[in-house]
């Protein structure tokens, strides 16, 4: 099914793209993406000429939630991998305006710290979302700001506490339960 689908597409992926990259460029349905992952799992780890994994390309192209979830579940660390511009897949999704509450929740499920990750221009995904050529949805902006603020507070608190060897076990416990409850 995957080969038949790809033969009938007219998209223009580069020579350096894997079959999974090509399927994503062609907006292949979920069953085709899953078939490729099952038969060629190494395609999840292949970077194209821009240093982008399949999840980067899917995020950039604004593929459906189910495809983003399938790629994320198959290779969770991909959410934190950066391309040649230092951008995570979430940076690319934000830059292109391909973010909604469900997409945000998917990225947060695998790596909450993705919100505070800066690219090589020192921009967070929130800053990419604001600077991108898209109509910033108020609900998404609010969620990004809310999660980014909480994420930064958690990281700063953890860093200050990890340097203090006398941090009480109850402080560690409350920090842990806060992050678990939040994410």
Short mmCIF file of N, CA and C in Angstrom, two decimals:
data_model
loop_
_atom_site.label_atom_id
_atom_site.label_comp_id
_atom_site.label_asym_id
_atom_site.label_seq_id
_atom_site.Cartn_x
_atom_site.Cartn_y
_atom_site.Cartn_z
N UNK A 1 0.82 -1.20 0.00
CA UNK A 1 0.00 0.00 0.00
C UNK A 1 0.86 1.25 0.00
N UNK A 2 1.97 1.23 0.74
CA UNK A 2 2.83 2.40 0.83
C UNK A 2 3.47 2.73 -0.51
N UNK A 3 4.02 1.71 -1.17
CA UNK A 3 4.67 1.95 -2.47
C UNK A 3 3.67 2.42 -3.51
N UNK A 4 2.49 1.84 -3.54
CA UNK A 4 1.46 2.23 -4.49
C UNK A 4 1.05 3.68 -4.25
N UNK A 5 0.88 4.07 -2.98
CA UNK A 5 0.51 5.44 -2.67
C UNK A 5 1.59 6.41 -3.16
N UNK A 6 2.86 6.09 -2.86
CA UNK A 6 3.95 7.00 -3.21
C UNK A 6 4.15 7.11 -4.72
N UNK A 7 3.92 6.04 -5.47
CA UNK A 7 4.06 6.09 -6.92
C UNK A 7 3.08 7.06 -7.55
N UNK A 8 1.93 7.24 -6.93
CA UNK A 8 0.88 8.10 -7.49
C UNK A 8 0.98 9.55 -7.03
N UNK A 9 2.01 9.92 -6.31
CA UNK A 9 2.14 11.28 -5.79
C UNK A 9 3.04 12.12 -6.68
N UNK A 10 2.79 13.43 -6.66
CA UNK A 10 3.59 14.35 -7.46
C UNK A 10 4.33 15.36 -6.60
N UNK A 11 4.48 15.08 -5.30
CA UNK A 11 5.19 16.02 -4.44
C UNK A 11 6.67 16.03 -4.82
N UNK A 12 7.41 17.00 -4.29
CA UNK A 12 8.80 17.13 -4.69
C UNK A 12 9.77 17.03 -3.52
N UNK A 13 9.83 15.88 -2.87
CA UNK A 13 10.84 15.70 -1.82
C UNK A 13 12.23 15.67 -2.45
N UNK A 14 13.25 15.87 -1.66
CA UNK A 14 14.61 15.87 -2.19
C UNK A 14 15.12 14.45 -2.34
N UNK A 15 16.23 14.31 -3.03
CA UNK A 15 16.86 13.01 -3.23
C UNK A 15 17.28 12.41 -1.89
N UNK A 16 17.62 13.27 -0.93
CA UNK A 16 18.12 12.83 0.36
C UNK A 16 17.03 12.35 1.31
N UNK A 17 15.77 12.44 0.93
CA UNK A 17 14.68 12.04 1.80
C UNK A 17 14.53 10.52 1.85
N UNK A 18 14.16 10.01 3.01
CA UNK A 18 13.87 8.59 3.16
C UNK A 18 12.45 8.34 2.63
N UNK A 19 12.08 7.09 2.57
CA UNK A 19 10.72 6.76 2.12
C UNK A 19 9.68 7.36 3.08
N UNK A 20 10.03 7.43 4.35
CA UNK A 20 9.11 8.02 5.33
C UNK A 20 8.99 9.53 5.10
N UNK A 21 10.10 10.20 4.84
CA UNK A 21 10.05 11.63 4.50
C UNK A 21 9.16 11.84 3.27
N UNK A 22 9.34 10.99 2.27
CA UNK A 22 8.57 11.12 1.03
C UNK A 22 7.08 10.92 1.29
N UNK A 23 6.75 9.95 2.12
CA UNK A 23 5.34 9.71 2.44
C UNK A 23 4.74 10.91 3.18
N UNK A 24 5.52 11.51 4.06
CA UNK A 24 5.05 12.68 4.79
C UNK A 24 4.85 13.86 3.84
N UNK A 25 5.81 14.08 2.94
CA UNK A 25 5.65 15.14 1.94
C UNK A 25 4.39 14.93 1.11
N UNK A 26 4.07 13.67 0.85
CA UNK A 26 2.91 13.34 0.02
C UNK A 26 1.60 13.33 0.81
N UNK A 27 1.66 13.65 2.11
CA UNK A 27 0.49 13.65 2.99
C UNK A 27 -0.19 12.27 2.99
N UNK A 28 0.65 11.26 3.14
CA UNK A 28 0.15 9.88 3.15
C UNK A 28 -0.79 9.67 4.34
N UNK A 29 -1.77 8.81 4.18
CA UNK A 29 -2.67 8.52 5.31
C UNK A 29 -1.93 7.74 6.40
N UNK A 30 -2.49 7.75 7.58
CA UNK A 30 -1.87 7.12 8.75
C UNK A 30 -1.50 5.66 8.49
N UNK A 31 -2.36 4.89 7.84
CA UNK A 31 -2.04 3.47 7.63
C UNK A 31 -0.78 3.29 6.79
N UNK A 32 -0.51 4.19 5.86
CA UNK A 32 0.70 4.11 5.05
C UNK A 32 1.92 4.47 5.91
N UNK A 33 1.80 5.51 6.69
CA UNK A 33 2.89 5.91 7.58
C UNK A 33 3.24 4.77 8.54
N UNK A 34 2.23 4.16 9.13
CA UNK A 34 2.44 3.04 10.07
C UNK A 34 3.07 1.84 9.38
N UNK A 35 2.65 1.56 8.17
CA UNK A 35 3.23 0.44 7.43
C UNK A 35 4.72 0.66 7.18
N UNK A 36 5.08 1.88 6.84
CA UNK A 36 6.50 2.20 6.63
C UNK A 36 7.27 2.05 7.93
N UNK A 37 6.72 2.55 9.02
CA UNK A 37 7.40 2.46 10.33
C UNK A 37 7.61 1.00 10.71
N UNK A 38 6.62 0.17 10.45
CA UNK A 38 6.72 -1.26 10.80
C UNK A 38 7.79 -1.95 9.96
N UNK A 39 7.81 -1.67 8.65
CA UNK A 39 8.72 -2.39 7.75
C UNK A 39 10.09 -1.75 7.63
N UNK A 40 10.18 -0.44 7.92
CA UNK A 40 11.47 0.25 7.86
C UNK A 40 11.62 1.17 9.07
N UNK A 41 11.72 0.60 10.27
CA UNK A 41 11.78 1.43 11.48
C UNK A 41 12.96 2.40 11.52
N UNK A 42 14.05 2.06 10.83
CA UNK A 42 15.20 2.96 10.81
C UNK A 42 14.91 4.27 10.10
N UNK A 43 13.86 4.32 9.30
CA UNK A 43 13.50 5.56 8.61
C UNK A 43 13.14 6.66 9.61
N UNK A 44 12.72 6.29 10.81
CA UNK A 44 12.41 7.27 11.85
C UNK A 44 13.64 8.08 12.26
N UNK A 45 14.83 7.51 12.11
CA UNK A 45 16.07 8.12 12.57
C UNK A 45 16.83 8.82 11.46
N UNK A 46 16.33 8.73 10.23
CA UNK A 46 17.03 9.29 9.07
C UNK A 46 16.79 10.80 8.98
N UNK A 47 17.88 11.55 8.85
CA UNK A 47 17.79 13.00 8.69
C UNK A 47 17.92 13.35 7.22
N UNK A 48 17.10 14.30 6.76
CA UNK A 48 17.24 14.76 5.38
C UNK A 48 18.38 15.77 5.29
N UNK A 49 18.54 16.40 4.14
CA UNK A 49 19.67 17.32 3.94
C UNK A 49 19.59 18.57 4.83
N UNK A 50 18.44 18.82 5.43
CA UNK A 50 18.29 19.95 6.36
C UNK A 50 18.46 19.53 7.82
N UNK A 51 18.86 18.26 8.00
CA UNK A 51 19.04 17.73 9.35
C UNK A 51 17.71 17.45 10.03
N UNK A 52 16.67 17.26 9.25
CA UNK A 52 15.33 17.06 9.80
C UNK A 52 14.92 15.59 9.76
N UNK A 53 14.41 15.16 10.90
CA UNK A 53 13.82 13.83 11.01
C UNK A 53 12.41 13.87 10.41
N UNK A 54 11.79 12.71 10.21
CA UNK A 54 10.41 12.71 9.71
C UNK A 54 9.44 13.54 10.56
N UNK A 55 9.63 13.56 11.88
CA UNK A 55 8.74 14.36 12.73
C UNK A 55 8.90 15.85 12.43
N UNK A 56 10.11 16.32 12.12
CA UNK A 56 10.31 17.71 11.74
C UNK A 56 9.48 18.04 10.50
N UNK A 57 9.57 17.16 9.51
CA UNK A 57 8.87 17.40 8.23
C UNK A 57 7.36 17.38 8.45
N UNK A 58 6.89 16.44 9.24
CA UNK A 58 5.45 16.36 9.53
C UNK A 58 4.97 17.62 10.26
N UNK A 59 5.77 18.11 11.20
CA UNK A 59 5.42 19.33 11.94
C UNK A 59 5.40 20.53 11.01
N UNK A 60 6.40 20.63 10.15
CA UNK A 60 6.50 21.74 9.20
C UNK A 60 5.33 21.74 8.22
N UNK A 61 4.98 20.55 7.76
CA UNK A 61 3.91 20.42 6.76
C UNK A 61 2.51 20.51 7.39
N UNK A 62 2.44 20.44 8.70
CA UNK A 62 1.15 20.54 9.37
C UNK A 62 0.29 19.30 9.20
N UNK A 63 0.93 18.14 9.28
CA UNK A 63 0.17 16.90 9.11
C UNK A 63 -0.80 16.69 10.26
N UNK A 64 -1.72 15.80 10.04
CA UNK A 64 -2.78 15.52 11.01
C UNK A 64 -2.23 15.03 12.34
N UNK A 65 -3.02 15.26 13.38
CA UNK A 65 -2.69 14.88 14.75
C UNK A 65 -2.29 13.42 14.86
N UNK A 66 -3.02 12.53 14.18
CA UNK A 66 -2.73 11.10 14.32
C UNK A 66 -1.35 10.73 13.76
N UNK A 67 -0.92 11.42 12.71
CA UNK A 67 0.41 11.16 12.15
C UNK A 67 1.49 11.68 13.11
N UNK A 68 1.29 12.87 13.64
CA UNK A 68 2.24 13.43 14.62
C UNK A 68 2.35 12.49 15.82
N UNK A 69 1.22 12.00 16.31
CA UNK A 69 1.23 11.07 17.45
C UNK A 69 1.96 9.77 17.11
N UNK A 70 1.69 9.21 15.94
CA UNK A 70 2.34 7.95 15.55
C UNK A 70 3.85 8.12 15.47
N UNK A 71 4.31 9.21 14.87
CA UNK A 71 5.74 9.46 14.78
C UNK A 71 6.34 9.70 16.16
N UNK A 72 5.64 10.46 17.00
CA UNK A 72 6.12 10.76 18.35
C UNK A 72 6.20 9.51 19.22
N UNK A 73 5.20 8.66 19.13
CA UNK A 73 5.20 7.43 19.92
C UNK A 73 6.28 6.44 19.43
N UNK A 74 6.53 6.45 18.14
CA UNK A 74 7.52 5.53 17.57
C UNK A 74 8.95 5.95 17.89
N UNK A 75 9.17 7.25 18.03
CA UNK A 75 10.51 7.77 18.35
C UNK A 75 10.34 9.02 19.21
N UNK A 76 10.06 8.84 20.51
CA UNK A 76 9.77 9.96 21.41
C UNK A 76 10.88 11.02 21.46
N UNK A 77 12.13 10.61 21.39
CA UNK A 77 13.23 11.57 21.48
C UNK A 77 13.26 12.53 20.30
N UNK A 78 12.59 12.20 19.21
CA UNK A 78 12.58 13.07 18.03
C UNK A 78 12.03 14.45 18.35
N UNK A 79 11.16 14.54 19.34
CA UNK A 79 10.58 15.84 19.72
C UNK A 79 11.64 16.82 20.20
N UNK A 80 12.77 16.32 20.69
CA UNK A 80 13.83 17.20 21.21
C UNK A 80 15.03 17.31 20.26
N UNK A 81 15.02 16.55 19.18
CA UNK A 81 16.12 16.62 18.22
C UNK A 81 16.01 17.93 17.44
N UNK A 82 17.17 18.52 17.10
CA UNK A 82 17.17 19.78 16.38
C UNK A 82 17.69 19.60 14.96
N UNK A 83 17.20 20.46 14.07
CA UNK A 83 17.66 20.44 12.68
C UNK A 83 18.87 21.37 12.54
N UNK A 84 19.27 21.67 11.31
CA UNK A 84 20.46 22.49 11.10
C UNK A 84 20.31 23.92 11.60
N UNK A 85 19.09 24.37 11.87
CA UNK A 85 18.84 25.69 12.43
C UNK A 85 18.62 25.64 13.94
N UNK A 86 18.81 24.45 14.52
CA UNK A 86 18.63 24.29 15.96
C UNK A 86 17.17 24.23 16.37
N UNK A 87 16.29 23.94 15.43
CA UNK A 87 14.86 23.91 15.71
C UNK A 87 14.36 22.49 15.94
N UNK A 88 13.55 22.36 16.97
CA UNK A 88 12.85 21.11 17.22
C UNK A 88 11.65 21.04 16.28
N UNK A 89 11.02 19.87 16.16
CA UNK A 89 9.79 19.80 15.37
C UNK A 89 8.73 20.81 15.86
N UNK A 90 8.67 21.03 17.17
CA UNK A 90 7.69 21.96 17.71
C UNK A 90 7.99 23.40 17.29
N UNK A 91 9.26 23.77 17.19
CA UNK A 91 9.61 25.09 16.65
C UNK A 91 9.03 25.25 15.25
N UNK A 92 9.21 24.22 14.43
CA UNK A 92 8.73 24.29 13.04
C UNK A 92 7.22 24.37 12.97
N UNK A 93 6.54 23.59 13.81
CA UNK A 93 5.07 23.64 13.84
C UNK A 93 4.61 25.04 14.24
N UNK A 94 5.26 25.62 15.24
CA UNK A 94 4.89 26.96 15.69
C UNK A 94 5.18 28.01 14.62
N UNK A 95 6.32 27.91 13.99
CA UNK A 95 6.70 28.86 12.95
C UNK A 95 5.71 28.87 11.80
N UNK A 96 5.20 27.69 11.45
CA UNK A 96 4.26 27.56 10.34
C UNK A 96 2.80 27.75 10.77
N UNK A 97 2.57 27.90 12.06
CA UNK A 97 1.20 28.07 12.55
C UNK A 97 0.42 26.77 12.61
N UNK A 98 1.12 25.65 12.63
CA UNK A 98 0.47 24.34 12.68
C UNK A 98 0.36 23.83 14.11
N UNK A 99 -0.22 24.66 14.97
CA UNK A 99 -0.34 24.30 16.38
C UNK A 99 -1.78 24.51 16.82
N UNK A 100 -2.28 23.51 17.50
CA UNK A 100 -3.57 23.65 18.18
C UNK A 100 -3.40 22.99 19.54
N UNK A 101 -4.44 22.98 20.32
CA UNK A 101 -4.32 22.44 21.68
C UNK A 101 -3.91 20.97 21.70
N UNK A 102 -4.44 20.17 20.78
CA UNK A 102 -4.10 18.74 20.74
C UNK A 102 -2.64 18.51 20.34
N UNK A 103 -2.16 19.29 19.37
CA UNK A 103 -0.76 19.16 18.95
C UNK A 103 0.15 19.56 20.11
N UNK A 104 -0.17 20.65 20.78
CA UNK A 104 0.61 21.09 21.93
C UNK A 104 0.66 20.01 23.00
N UNK A 105 -0.47 19.41 23.29
CA UNK A 105 -0.53 18.35 24.30
C UNK A 105 0.31 17.14 23.90
N UNK A 106 0.34 16.83 22.60
CA UNK A 106 1.14 15.70 22.13
C UNK A 106 2.62 15.94 22.40
N UNK A 107 3.12 17.12 22.04
CA UNK A 107 4.53 17.43 22.29
C UNK A 107 4.83 17.44 23.78
N UNK A 108 3.93 18.03 24.57
CA UNK A 108 4.14 18.10 26.02
C UNK A 108 4.14 16.73 26.67
N UNK A 109 3.37 15.81 26.11
CA UNK A 109 3.32 14.45 26.65
C UNK A 109 4.70 13.79 26.60
N UNK A 110 5.44 14.05 25.55
CA UNK A 110 6.72 13.39 25.37
C UNK A 110 7.89 14.19 25.94
N UNK A 111 7.84 15.51 25.84
CA UNK A 111 8.94 16.35 26.32
C UNK A 111 8.43 17.73 26.71
N UNK A 112 8.02 17.92 27.96
CA UNK A 112 7.55 19.24 28.41
C UNK A 112 8.58 20.34 28.21
N UNK A 113 9.86 20.00 28.26
CA UNK A 113 10.91 21.01 28.13
C UNK A 113 11.02 21.57 26.72
N UNK A 114 10.30 20.99 25.76
CA UNK A 114 10.37 21.47 24.39
C UNK A 114 9.91 22.93 24.30
N UNK A 115 9.07 23.37 25.22
CA UNK A 115 8.57 24.75 25.19
C UNK A 115 9.63 25.77 25.53
N UNK A 116 10.61 25.40 26.32
CA UNK A 116 11.64 26.36 26.71
C UNK A 116 12.94 26.20 25.91
N UNK A 117 12.96 25.27 24.97
CA UNK A 117 14.14 25.04 24.14
C UNK A 117 14.30 26.18 23.14
N UNK A 118 15.49 26.74 23.08
CA UNK A 118 15.76 27.82 22.14
C UNK A 118 16.48 27.27 20.92
N UNK A 119 16.17 27.84 19.75
CA UNK A 119 16.88 27.46 18.54
C UNK A 119 18.17 28.27 18.45
N UNK A 120 18.88 28.19 17.32
CA UNK A 120 20.16 28.88 17.19
C UNK A 120 19.99 30.40 17.13
N UNK A 121 18.78 30.89 16.91
CA UNK A 121 18.48 32.33 16.95
C UNK A 121 18.01 32.75 18.34
N UNK A 122 18.11 31.83 19.30
CA UNK A 122 17.68 32.04 20.68
C UNK A 122 16.18 32.32 20.78
N UNK A 123 15.41 31.66 19.92
CA UNK A 123 13.95 31.79 19.95
C UNK A 123 13.32 30.51 20.48
N UNK A 124 12.37 30.67 21.37
CA UNK A 124 11.59 29.55 21.87
C UNK A 124 10.46 29.28 20.86
N UNK A 125 9.76 28.14 20.99
CA UNK A 125 8.62 27.90 20.11
C UNK A 125 7.56 29.01 20.20
N UNK A 126 7.34 29.56 21.39
CA UNK A 126 6.37 30.66 21.53
C UNK A 126 6.79 31.85 20.67
N UNK A 127 8.06 32.19 20.70
CA UNK A 127 8.55 33.31 19.89
C UNK A 127 8.44 32.99 18.40
N UNK A 128 8.67 31.73 18.02
CA UNK A 128 8.48 31.32 16.62
C UNK A 128 7.02 31.45 16.21
N UNK A 129 6.12 31.09 17.11
CA UNK A 129 4.69 31.17 16.83
C UNK A 129 4.28 32.62 16.61
N UNK A 130 4.80 33.52 17.42
CA UNK A 130 4.48 34.93 17.30
C UNK A 130 5.06 35.53 16.03
N UNK A 131 6.30 35.13 15.68
CA UNK A 131 6.97 35.73 14.52
C UNK A 131 6.58 35.07 13.19
N UNK A 132 5.94 33.92 13.23
CA UNK A 132 5.59 33.20 12.02
C UNK A 132 4.49 33.88 11.22
N UNK A 133 4.40 33.50 9.96
CA UNK A 133 3.35 34.03 9.09
C UNK A 133 2.06 33.26 9.31
N UNK A 134 1.41 33.50 10.43
CA UNK A 134 0.17 32.80 10.72
C UNK A 134 -0.68 33.68 11.61
N UNK A 135 -1.91 33.34 11.70
CA UNK A 135 -2.82 34.05 12.58
C UNK A 135 -2.75 33.39 13.94
N UNK A 136 -2.18 34.09 14.88
CA UNK A 136 -2.01 33.54 16.22
C UNK A 136 -3.37 33.39 16.89
N UNK A 137 -3.74 32.16 17.17
CA UNK A 137 -5.00 31.89 17.86
C UNK A 137 -4.84 32.21 19.33
N UNK A 138 -5.81 32.92 19.88
CA UNK A 138 -5.74 33.34 21.28
C UNK A 138 -5.62 32.16 22.23
N UNK A 139 -6.35 31.07 21.98
CA UNK A 139 -6.30 29.92 22.89
C UNK A 139 -4.93 29.25 22.87
N UNK A 140 -4.33 29.16 21.68
CA UNK A 140 -3.00 28.55 21.57
C UNK A 140 -1.96 29.46 22.22
N UNK A 141 -2.06 30.77 21.95
CA UNK A 141 -1.13 31.73 22.56
C UNK A 141 -1.19 31.63 24.08
N UNK A 142 -2.39 31.57 24.60
CA UNK A 142 -2.57 31.49 26.05
C UNK A 142 -1.95 30.22 26.61
N UNK A 143 -2.20 29.09 25.94
CA UNK A 143 -1.63 27.82 26.39
C UNK A 143 -0.10 27.84 26.32
N UNK A 144 0.44 28.36 25.22
CA UNK A 144 1.89 28.42 25.07
C UNK A 144 2.51 29.29 26.16
N UNK A 145 1.90 30.44 26.41
CA UNK A 145 2.41 31.33 27.45
C UNK A 145 2.32 30.68 28.82
N UNK A 146 1.17 30.05 29.09
CA UNK A 146 0.95 29.41 30.38
C UNK A 146 1.97 28.29 30.61
N UNK A 147 2.08 27.38 29.65
CA UNK A 147 3.01 26.26 29.80
C UNK A 147 4.46 26.72 29.80
N UNK A 148 4.79 27.72 28.98
CA UNK A 148 6.17 28.21 28.95
C UNK A 148 6.53 28.82 30.29
N UNK A 149 5.64 29.61 30.86
CA UNK A 149 5.89 30.22 32.17
C UNK A 149 6.09 29.18 33.25
N UNK A 150 5.22 28.18 33.29
CA UNK A 150 5.34 27.12 34.30
C UNK A 150 6.60 26.30 34.07
N UNK A 151 6.91 26.00 32.83
CA UNK A 151 8.09 25.21 32.51
C UNK A 151 9.35 25.94 32.94
N UNK A 152 9.45 27.24 32.66
CA UNK A 152 10.63 28.01 33.05
C UNK A 152 10.76 28.10 34.57
N UNK A 153 9.65 28.26 35.28
CA UNK A 153 9.69 28.31 36.74
C UNK A 153 10.19 26.98 37.31
N UNK A 154 9.71 25.88 36.75
CA UNK A 154 10.12 24.55 37.22
C UNK A 154 11.62 24.36 37.00
N UNK A 155 12.09 24.71 35.81
CA UNK A 155 13.51 24.53 35.49
C UNK A 155 14.38 25.38 36.40
N UNK A 156 14.02 26.67 36.57
CA UNK A 156 14.80 27.55 37.45
C UNK A 156 14.79 27.04 38.89
N UNK A 157 13.63 26.61 39.38
CA UNK A 157 13.54 26.10 40.73
C UNK A 157 14.40 24.85 40.88
N UNK A 158 14.32 23.95 39.91
CA UNK A 158 15.08 22.72 39.98
C UNK A 158 16.58 23.00 39.96
N UNK A 159 17.03 23.92 39.07
CA UNK A 159 18.45 24.24 38.97
C UNK A 159 18.96 24.84 40.28
N UNK A 160 18.19 25.73 40.88
CA UNK A 160 18.63 26.34 42.13
C UNK A 160 18.66 25.31 43.26
N UNK A 161 17.73 24.37 43.24
CA UNK A 161 17.66 23.35 44.28
C UNK A 161 18.72 22.27 44.09
N UNK A 162 19.04 21.95 42.87
CA UNK A 162 19.99 20.87 42.64
C UNK A 162 21.39 21.27 43.07
N UNK A 163 21.68 22.58 43.11
CA UNK A 163 22.98 23.04 43.59
C UNK A 163 23.05 23.02 45.11
N UNK A 164 21.90 22.99 45.77
CA UNK A 164 21.83 23.02 47.22
C UNK A 164 21.64 21.60 47.74
N UNK A 165 22.72 21.02 48.25
CA UNK A 165 22.64 19.64 48.71
C UNK A 165 21.76 19.47 49.94
N UNK A 166 21.41 20.58 50.59
CA UNK A 166 20.58 20.48 51.78
C UNK A 166 19.08 20.60 51.47
N UNK A 167 18.73 20.53 50.19
CA UNK A 167 17.32 20.63 49.83
C UNK A 167 16.52 19.53 50.52
N UNK A 168 15.48 19.92 51.16
CA UNK A 168 14.67 18.95 51.91
C UNK A 168 13.97 17.99 50.97
N UNK A 169 13.78 16.77 51.42
CA UNK A 169 13.09 15.75 50.62
C UNK A 169 11.67 16.20 50.29
N UNK A 170 11.05 16.95 51.19
CA UNK A 170 9.68 17.42 50.91
C UNK A 170 9.67 18.40 49.76
N UNK A 171 10.72 19.23 49.62
CA UNK A 171 10.81 20.15 48.48
C UNK A 171 10.94 19.37 47.18
N UNK A 172 11.77 18.34 47.20
CA UNK A 172 11.93 17.52 46.00
C UNK A 172 10.61 16.83 45.64
N UNK A 173 9.92 16.37 46.67
CA UNK A 173 8.64 15.70 46.46
C UNK A 173 7.61 16.65 45.89
N UNK A 174 7.54 17.88 46.42
CA UNK A 174 6.54 18.83 45.93
C UNK A 174 6.85 19.25 44.50
N UNK A 175 8.13 19.41 44.16
CA UNK A 175 8.51 19.75 42.80
C UNK A 175 8.12 18.63 41.85
N UNK A 176 8.40 17.40 42.27
CA UNK A 176 8.06 16.25 41.45
C UNK A 176 6.55 16.13 41.25
N UNK A 177 5.79 16.30 42.31
CA UNK A 177 4.34 16.17 42.18
C UNK A 177 3.76 17.32 41.37
N UNK A 178 4.38 18.51 41.45
CA UNK A 178 3.91 19.65 40.64
C UNK A 178 4.10 19.36 39.17
N UNK A 179 5.30 18.88 38.79
CA UNK A 179 5.55 18.62 37.37
C UNK A 179 4.69 17.46 36.88
N UNK A 180 4.51 16.44 37.71
CA UNK A 180 3.67 15.30 37.31
C UNK A 180 2.21 15.72 37.12
N UNK A 181 1.73 16.53 38.02
CA UNK A 181 0.33 16.98 37.93
C UNK A 181 0.14 17.93 36.76
N UNK A 182 1.13 18.74 36.47
CA UNK A 182 1.03 19.74 35.42
C UNK A 182 1.12 19.11 34.05
N UNK A 183 1.98 18.10 33.93
CA UNK A 183 2.23 17.50 32.62
C UNK A 183 1.83 16.06 32.62
#
